[in-house]
Amino acid sequence: MSKLTTLHEFIVSTQQDFPFATGELSRLLSDIALAAKIVSNDLRKAGLVDHILGAQGGQNVQGEEQQKLDVVADAAFIRAFENGGEVCGIASEENDNFLAFTSANAQNANYVVLFDPLDGSSNIDVNVSIGTIFSIYRRVSPVGTPATLEDMLQPGTQQVAAGYVLYGSSTILVYSTGNGVNGFTLDPSIGEFFLSHPDIKMPENGRYYSVNEGNLQDFDPTLRAYLAYCQSNDNQTGKPYSGRYIGSLVADFHRNLIKGGIYIYPAVPAAPKGRLRLLYECNPLAFIAEQAGGLATDGKQRILDIPPTELHQRVGFYIGAKLMVEKAMGL
Ligand code: AHM
Ligand code: MG
């Protein structure tokens, strides 16, 4: 049997790839893995907690108030970042404002993390896969001071690392530090991530399309024409593509990353600027897509080039196999 590589071994062995190889980013990635394990463990008990252990009154058997899992996940990641000491501040989809950590240790840290603690959380109640998405930047404010809004509002091109955790039939952590994309599957029996998907490359073309077709009437003619193409025999496979829409971005993206496909959520009247958030969802996944050879745009321009103006900014999102995204944009 060939030797298994743990996430920790992998992080240490690739540390020299980082532009600032002080070990801080390595420790930060380990903090993320720790929080992911905690959240994964909590999620596996979700049905028990909600439906059996604490069936009445919103309290579990210990008399503790039940918390929504997205709040639990948010707290787990914030705790990991605050205790880890490599992060001076965070912004999260769960919180209106960014958070500048107050300890001296934190104020001396070099990184900020922007994240969506539990994306697709409406899927929890029906036992469908959900995920965490994260984006790491170097601060632009001076070391030794509190993190600022400017630290958070950096364009996606400035990401030092990004990734996601998919809590699916197994838990997988996929990340990139700008030198390719690697995936690690959690062995829950020993609480260790192992390298399972080395050097992931997104196929240039694919045959899966992921879109909420309930919104079809609201799509622009270019997108409607693309979907008609996907459903016809005139595409490169000579038969209709397969529609696959989980409604959980991380899960839809992960499938398309591995198998080849496209995910599209354009601006629609119900979400006039788009549904998904530039900073917490689109930038990190765009970074991963590009690192794997794919493409991500808002339908017109590259996601990573969009200047952020506010924390919870929304954008249209076309992401996936390069040739599919170009075709969907009408290029
Ligand atoms: P959330 O961050 O509130 O969970 O919303 C993001 C989710 C994505 O995971 C998913 O792809 C999309 O919203 C689904 O939206 P819709 O139900 O409109 O198809
Ligand atoms: Mg989300």
Short mmCIF file of C-alpha atoms and ligand atoms in Angstrom, two decimals:
data_model
loop_
_atom_site.label_atom_id
_atom_site.label_comp_id
_atom_site.label_asym_id
_atom_site.label_seq_id
_atom_site.Cartn_x
_atom_site.Cartn_y
_atom_site.Cartn_z
CA MET A 1 0.00 0.00 0.00
CA SER A 2 1.35 3.43 -0.86
CA LYS A 3 1.91 5.82 2.02
CA LEU A 4 -0.98 8.08 2.94
CA THR A 5 -0.30 11.79 3.23
CA THR A 6 -2.05 13.65 6.02
CA LEU A 7 -3.16 17.24 5.57
CA HIS A 8 -0.60 18.31 8.13
CA GLU A 9 2.24 16.55 6.29
CA PHE A 10 1.08 18.13 3.04
CA ILE A 11 0.90 21.63 4.51
CA VAL A 12 4.39 21.32 5.97
CA SER A 13 5.83 19.90 2.74
CA THR A 14 4.41 22.74 0.64
CA GLN A 15 5.17 25.56 3.06
CA GLN A 16 8.12 26.75 1.00
CA ASP A 17 5.75 27.49 -1.90
CA PHE A 18 4.31 30.43 0.02
CA PRO A 19 5.67 33.87 -0.66
CA PHE A 20 5.99 34.48 3.09
CA ALA A 21 7.15 31.12 4.42
CA THR A 22 7.06 31.86 8.12
CA GLY A 23 4.66 29.04 8.97
CA GLU A 24 1.80 31.42 9.79
CA LEU A 25 -0.29 30.45 6.79
CA SER A 26 0.42 26.79 7.52
CA ARG A 27 -0.90 27.23 11.03
CA LEU A 28 -3.92 29.11 9.75
CA LEU A 29 -4.77 26.27 7.37
CA SER A 30 -4.48 23.86 10.28
CA ASP A 31 -6.88 26.06 12.28
CA ILE A 32 -9.38 25.84 9.42
CA ALA A 33 -9.03 22.05 9.33
CA LEU A 34 -9.68 21.91 13.08
CA ALA A 35 -12.85 24.02 12.82
CA ALA A 36 -13.98 21.92 9.83
CA LYS A 37 -13.67 18.76 11.93
CA ILE A 38 -15.68 20.30 14.75
CA VAL A 39 -18.41 21.46 12.38
CA SER A 40 -18.43 18.14 10.53
CA ASN A 41 -18.90 16.34 13.82
CA ASP A 42 -21.74 18.66 14.85
CA LEU A 43 -23.47 18.26 11.49
CA ARG A 44 -23.39 14.48 11.70
CA LYS A 45 -25.49 14.80 14.86
CA ALA A 46 -27.91 17.36 13.37
CA GLY A 47 -30.85 14.99 12.95
CA LEU A 48 -30.38 13.61 16.45
CA VAL A 49 -30.20 16.99 18.09
CA ASP A 50 -33.19 18.41 16.24
CA HIS A 51 -35.51 15.48 16.12
CA ILE A 52 -34.63 13.15 18.96
CA LEU A 53 -32.45 14.61 21.67
CA GLY A 54 -34.17 17.94 21.91
CA ALA A 55 -37.52 17.36 20.33
CA GLN A 56 -39.39 19.93 22.39
CA GLY A 57 -39.07 23.57 23.22
CA GLY A 58 -35.83 24.21 21.39
CA GLN A 59 -33.76 22.65 24.19
CA ASN A 60 -31.65 19.53 24.14
CA VAL A 61 -31.55 16.93 26.91
CA GLN A 62 -28.95 18.88 28.83
CA GLY A 63 -31.38 21.78 28.94
CA GLU A 64 -29.18 23.82 26.57
CA GLU A 65 -30.77 26.10 24.04
CA GLN A 66 -30.48 24.65 20.56
CA GLN A 67 -28.67 26.86 18.18
CA LYS A 68 -29.03 26.97 14.46
CA LEU A 69 -26.17 25.08 12.89
CA ASP A 70 -25.04 28.01 10.79
CA VAL A 71 -24.57 29.99 13.99
CA VAL A 72 -22.73 27.05 15.56
CA ALA A 73 -20.46 26.80 12.52
CA ASP A 74 -19.82 30.54 12.51
CA ALA A 75 -18.80 30.43 16.17
CA ALA A 76 -16.55 27.38 15.63
CA PHE A 77 -14.60 29.07 12.85
CA ILE A 78 -14.35 32.40 14.66
CA ARG A 79 -13.08 30.59 17.77
CA ALA A 80 -10.47 28.74 15.74
CA PHE A 81 -9.26 31.98 14.12
CA GLU A 82 -9.23 33.95 17.36
CA ASN A 83 -7.42 31.23 19.31
CA GLY A 84 -5.04 30.40 16.48
CA GLY A 85 -3.38 33.81 16.56
CA GLU A 86 -2.66 34.12 12.81
CA VAL A 87 -5.70 36.27 12.00
CA CYS A 88 -6.31 39.93 12.91
CA GLY A 89 -9.94 40.00 11.81
CA ILE A 90 -12.69 38.19 9.97
CA ALA A 91 -15.81 38.86 7.98
CA SER A 92 -18.52 36.25 7.75
CA GLU A 93 -21.77 35.89 5.86
CA GLU A 94 -23.46 35.39 9.25
CA ASN A 95 -22.46 38.78 10.65
CA ASP A 96 -23.46 42.25 9.51
CA ASN A 97 -20.07 43.76 10.26
CA PHE A 98 -16.52 42.51 10.16
CA LEU A 99 -14.84 41.62 13.42
CA ALA A 100 -11.43 43.00 14.45
CA PHE A 101 -9.90 40.76 17.10
CA THR A 102 -8.72 42.73 20.12
CA SER A 103 -5.84 40.73 21.62
CA ALA A 104 -2.29 41.99 21.09
CA ASN A 105 -1.46 38.68 19.46
CA ALA A 106 -4.24 39.06 16.94
CA GLN A 107 -3.36 42.66 16.15
CA ASN A 108 0.13 41.52 15.29
CA ALA A 109 -1.20 38.88 12.91
CA ASN A 110 -0.90 39.25 9.15
CA TYR A 111 -4.06 37.65 7.79
CA VAL A 112 -7.78 38.22 7.50
CA VAL A 113 -10.28 35.49 6.63
CA LEU A 114 -13.62 36.00 4.90
CA PHE A 115 -15.96 33.04 5.02
CA ASP A 116 -19.41 31.58 4.65
CA PRO A 117 -19.59 29.22 7.64
CA LEU A 118 -22.41 27.04 6.32
CA ASP A 119 -23.47 27.62 2.76
CA GLY A 120 -26.71 26.05 1.58
CA SER A 121 -27.91 25.81 5.16
CA SER A 122 -31.55 25.57 4.09
CA ASN A 123 -30.55 22.05 3.02
CA ILE A 124 -29.73 20.90 6.57
CA ASP A 125 -33.32 20.05 7.42
CA VAL A 126 -33.54 17.67 4.47
CA ASN A 127 -30.17 15.99 4.90
CA VAL A 128 -28.56 17.40 1.79
CA SER A 129 -24.86 18.30 1.49
CA ILE A 130 -23.72 21.74 2.66
CA GLY A 131 -20.36 23.46 2.88
CA THR A 132 -18.02 26.06 4.32
CA ILE A 133 -16.24 28.47 1.97
CA PHE A 134 -13.19 30.56 2.96
CA SER A 135 -10.89 33.18 1.55
CA ILE A 136 -7.58 34.34 3.04
CA TYR A 137 -5.88 37.73 2.43
CA ARG A 138 -2.88 39.50 3.85
CA ARG A 139 -3.97 42.60 5.70
CA VAL A 140 -3.30 46.00 4.13
CA SER A 141 -3.53 47.91 7.43
CA PRO A 142 -0.37 48.18 9.55
CA VAL A 143 0.61 45.22 11.70
CA GLY A 144 -0.01 46.00 15.38
CA THR A 145 -3.29 47.85 14.78
CA PRO A 146 -6.88 46.54 14.62
CA ALA A 147 -8.09 45.08 11.32
CA THR A 148 -10.01 47.54 9.10
CA LEU A 149 -12.71 47.43 6.46
CA GLU A 150 -10.01 47.95 3.81
CA ASP A 151 -8.45 44.64 4.87
CA MET A 152 -11.74 42.95 4.01
CA LEU A 153 -12.56 44.78 0.78
CA GLN A 154 -9.69 43.51 -1.36
CA PRO A 155 -10.22 42.21 -4.89
CA GLY A 156 -10.18 38.44 -5.31
CA THR A 157 -6.86 38.62 -7.17
CA GLN A 158 -5.25 39.42 -3.82
CA GLN A 159 -6.28 36.13 -2.21
CA VAL A 160 -3.37 34.26 -0.68
CA ALA A 161 -5.38 31.08 -0.30
CA ALA A 162 -8.98 29.94 -0.58
CA GLY A 163 -10.97 26.78 -0.28
CA TYR A 164 -14.05 24.99 0.88
CA VAL A 165 -15.20 22.13 3.03
CA LEU A 166 -17.99 19.94 1.67
CA TYR A 167 -19.96 18.04 4.28
CA GLY A 168 -21.31 15.35 1.97
CA SER A 169 -21.31 11.58 2.07
CA SER A 170 -17.80 12.22 3.32
CA THR A 171 -16.23 15.46 4.49
CA ILE A 172 -13.69 16.86 2.06
CA LEU A 173 -11.47 19.92 2.35
CA VAL A 174 -10.32 21.44 -0.94
CA TYR A 175 -7.93 24.38 -0.98
CA SER A 176 -5.35 26.25 -2.97
CA THR A 177 -2.52 28.55 -1.98
CA GLY A 178 -2.13 29.67 -5.59
CA ASN A 179 -0.12 26.68 -6.65
CA GLY A 180 -2.77 24.21 -7.83
CA VAL A 181 -5.70 22.66 -6.01
CA ASN A 182 -5.68 19.69 -3.66
CA GLY A 183 -8.45 17.83 -1.85
CA PHE A 184 -8.33 15.99 1.49
CA THR A 185 -10.94 13.55 2.76
CA LEU A 186 -11.66 13.27 6.47
CA ASP A 187 -11.33 9.88 8.11
CA PRO A 188 -13.87 10.45 10.89
CA SER A 189 -12.71 7.47 12.92
CA ILE A 190 -9.35 9.09 13.66
CA GLY A 191 -10.21 12.72 12.90
CA GLU A 192 -7.53 13.12 10.23
CA PHE A 193 -7.72 14.58 6.72
CA PHE A 194 -5.81 12.57 4.07
CA LEU A 195 -4.78 13.71 0.61
CA SER A 196 -7.37 12.08 -1.65
CA HIS A 197 -7.51 14.41 -4.68
CA PRO A 198 -4.00 15.62 -5.56
CA ASP A 199 -3.55 18.40 -8.11
CA ILE A 200 -7.19 18.69 -9.18
CA LYS A 201 -7.73 19.85 -12.76
CA MET A 202 -11.14 20.95 -13.93
CA PRO A 203 -12.00 19.43 -17.32
CA GLU A 204 -11.98 22.10 -20.03
CA ASN A 205 -15.45 21.06 -21.09
CA GLY A 206 -18.19 19.05 -19.43
CA ARG A 207 -21.76 17.88 -19.62
CA TYR A 208 -23.34 19.00 -16.34
CA TYR A 209 -25.18 22.27 -15.97
CA SER A 210 -26.36 23.53 -12.59
CA VAL A 211 -28.92 26.31 -12.58
CA ASN A 212 -32.22 27.04 -10.83
CA GLU A 213 -34.43 26.58 -13.88
CA GLY A 214 -37.42 27.88 -11.95
CA ASN A 215 -35.99 31.31 -12.80
CA LEU A 216 -35.75 30.57 -16.54
CA GLN A 217 -38.31 33.19 -17.59
CA ASP A 218 -36.14 35.86 -15.97
CA PHE A 219 -32.89 34.90 -17.70
CA ASP A 220 -31.52 37.06 -20.48
CA PRO A 221 -31.72 35.78 -24.07
CA THR A 222 -28.03 34.79 -24.16
CA LEU A 223 -28.40 32.56 -21.13
CA ARG A 224 -31.67 31.09 -22.34
CA ALA A 225 -30.03 30.28 -25.67
CA TYR A 226 -27.16 28.59 -23.81
CA LEU A 227 -29.55 26.45 -21.76
CA ALA A 228 -31.39 25.47 -24.95
CA TYR A 229 -28.00 24.44 -26.36
CA CYS A 230 -27.30 22.36 -23.22
CA GLN A 231 -30.65 20.61 -23.68
CA SER A 232 -30.20 19.95 -27.40
CA ASN A 233 -28.30 17.37 -29.42
CA ASP A 234 -26.20 20.11 -30.99
CA ASN A 235 -23.58 20.35 -28.27
CA GLN A 236 -20.17 18.70 -28.37
CA THR A 237 -21.45 15.37 -27.01
CA GLY A 238 -24.30 15.02 -29.51
CA LYS A 239 -26.88 14.48 -26.76
CA PRO A 240 -28.43 16.71 -24.11
CA TYR A 241 -26.28 17.59 -21.14
CA SER A 242 -27.44 16.51 -17.71
CA GLY A 243 -29.07 19.09 -15.46
CA ARG A 244 -27.81 18.76 -11.86
CA TYR A 245 -28.87 21.36 -9.32
CA ILE A 246 -28.48 20.56 -5.64
CA GLY A 247 -29.11 24.13 -4.52
CA SER A 248 -25.99 23.89 -2.40
CA LEU A 249 -23.27 25.83 -4.15
CA VAL A 250 -20.31 23.95 -2.68
CA ALA A 251 -21.78 20.59 -3.65
CA ASP A 252 -22.72 21.74 -7.16
CA PHE A 253 -19.31 23.34 -7.63
CA HIS A 254 -17.42 20.30 -6.33
CA ARG A 255 -19.18 17.97 -8.77
CA ASN A 256 -18.51 20.29 -11.66
CA LEU A 257 -14.87 20.71 -10.61
CA ILE A 258 -14.26 16.97 -10.62
CA LYS A 259 -16.51 15.87 -13.51
CA GLY A 260 -16.70 18.99 -15.68
CA GLY A 261 -19.70 21.27 -15.61
CA ILE A 262 -21.01 24.78 -15.09
CA TYR A 263 -22.92 26.49 -12.28
CA ILE A 264 -24.87 29.64 -13.13
CA TYR A 265 -26.75 32.05 -10.88
CA PRO A 266 -27.34 35.27 -12.81
CA ALA A 267 -28.97 38.45 -11.57
CA VAL A 268 -32.75 37.99 -11.64
CA PRO A 269 -35.59 40.28 -10.52
CA ALA A 270 -35.79 38.48 -7.16
CA ALA A 271 -32.03 39.02 -6.73
CA PRO A 272 -31.29 42.04 -8.94
CA LYS A 273 -27.55 42.04 -8.28
CA GLY A 274 -27.26 38.26 -8.15
CA ARG A 275 -27.89 35.82 -5.31
CA LEU A 276 -24.35 34.96 -4.25
CA ARG A 277 -21.89 37.04 -2.27
CA LEU A 278 -18.72 38.22 -3.93
CA LEU A 279 -16.54 38.04 -0.83
CA TYR A 280 -17.72 34.88 0.90
CA GLU A 281 -18.76 32.63 -1.98
CA CYS A 282 -17.73 33.85 -5.43
CA ASN A 283 -14.13 35.01 -4.88
CA PRO A 284 -12.92 31.89 -3.06
CA LEU A 285 -14.57 29.49 -5.51
CA ALA A 286 -13.36 31.58 -8.47
CA PHE A 287 -9.81 31.30 -7.10
CA ILE A 288 -10.16 27.51 -6.87
CA ALA A 289 -11.74 27.29 -10.34
CA GLU A 290 -8.95 29.30 -11.96
CA GLN A 291 -6.26 27.38 -10.13
CA ALA A 292 -7.80 24.17 -11.52
CA GLY A 293 -7.98 25.56 -15.08
CA GLY A 294 -11.63 26.69 -14.97
CA LEU A 295 -13.21 30.11 -15.26
CA ALA A 296 -15.50 32.31 -13.15
CA THR A 297 -17.28 35.49 -14.26
CA ASP A 298 -20.37 37.50 -13.41
CA GLY A 299 -21.58 36.91 -16.97
CA LYS A 300 -19.47 39.80 -18.28
CA GLN A 301 -16.22 40.15 -16.33
CA ARG A 302 -13.82 38.00 -14.36
CA ILE A 303 -15.00 37.59 -10.76
CA LEU A 304 -11.52 38.10 -9.28
CA ASP A 305 -11.22 41.53 -10.92
CA ILE A 306 -14.44 42.96 -9.46
CA PRO A 307 -13.58 45.71 -6.94
CA PRO A 308 -15.50 45.03 -3.71
CA THR A 309 -17.46 48.01 -2.42
CA GLU A 310 -19.31 46.45 0.52
CA LEU A 311 -19.03 43.34 2.68
CA HIS A 312 -22.21 41.61 1.58
CA GLN A 313 -22.01 42.60 -2.09
CA ARG A 314 -23.82 40.24 -4.44
CA VAL A 315 -22.94 39.42 -8.03
CA GLY A 316 -24.08 37.20 -10.87
CA PHE A 317 -22.03 34.00 -10.95
CA TYR A 318 -20.96 31.81 -13.87
CA ILE A 319 -18.37 29.26 -12.79
CA GLY A 320 -17.02 26.01 -14.13
CA ALA A 321 -15.33 24.43 -17.12
CA LYS A 322 -13.64 27.13 -19.17
CA LEU A 323 -15.30 26.41 -22.52
CA MET A 324 -18.74 26.10 -20.93
CA VAL A 325 -18.48 29.43 -19.11
CA GLU A 326 -17.30 31.17 -22.28
CA LYS A 327 -20.19 29.70 -24.26
CA ALA A 328 -22.75 30.61 -21.55
CA MET A 329 -21.49 34.21 -21.75
CA GLY A 330 -22.15 34.16 -25.49
CA LEU A 331 -18.44 34.31 -26.46
P1 AHM B 1 -27.06 30.77 1.47
O1 AHM B 1 -25.68 31.34 1.61
O2 AHM B 1 -28.10 31.60 2.14
O3 AHM B 1 -27.12 29.32 1.86
O4 AHM B 1 -27.45 30.89 -0.10
C1 AHM B 1 -26.58 30.40 -1.07
C2 AHM B 1 -27.23 29.23 -1.77
C3 AHM B 1 -26.28 28.43 -2.60
O5 AHM B 1 -25.66 27.41 -1.87
C4 AHM B 1 -27.20 27.86 -3.64
O6 AHM B 1 -26.53 27.50 -4.81
C5 AHM B 1 -28.18 28.96 -3.85
O7 AHM B 1 -28.19 29.72 -2.67
C6 AHM B 1 -29.56 28.42 -4.09
O8 AHM B 1 -30.44 29.45 -4.36
P2 AHM B 1 -31.92 29.13 -4.93
O9 AHM B 1 -32.63 28.41 -3.82
O10 AHM B 1 -32.48 30.46 -5.24
O11 AHM B 1 -31.75 28.26 -6.13
MG MG B 2 -23.88 31.19 1.43
#
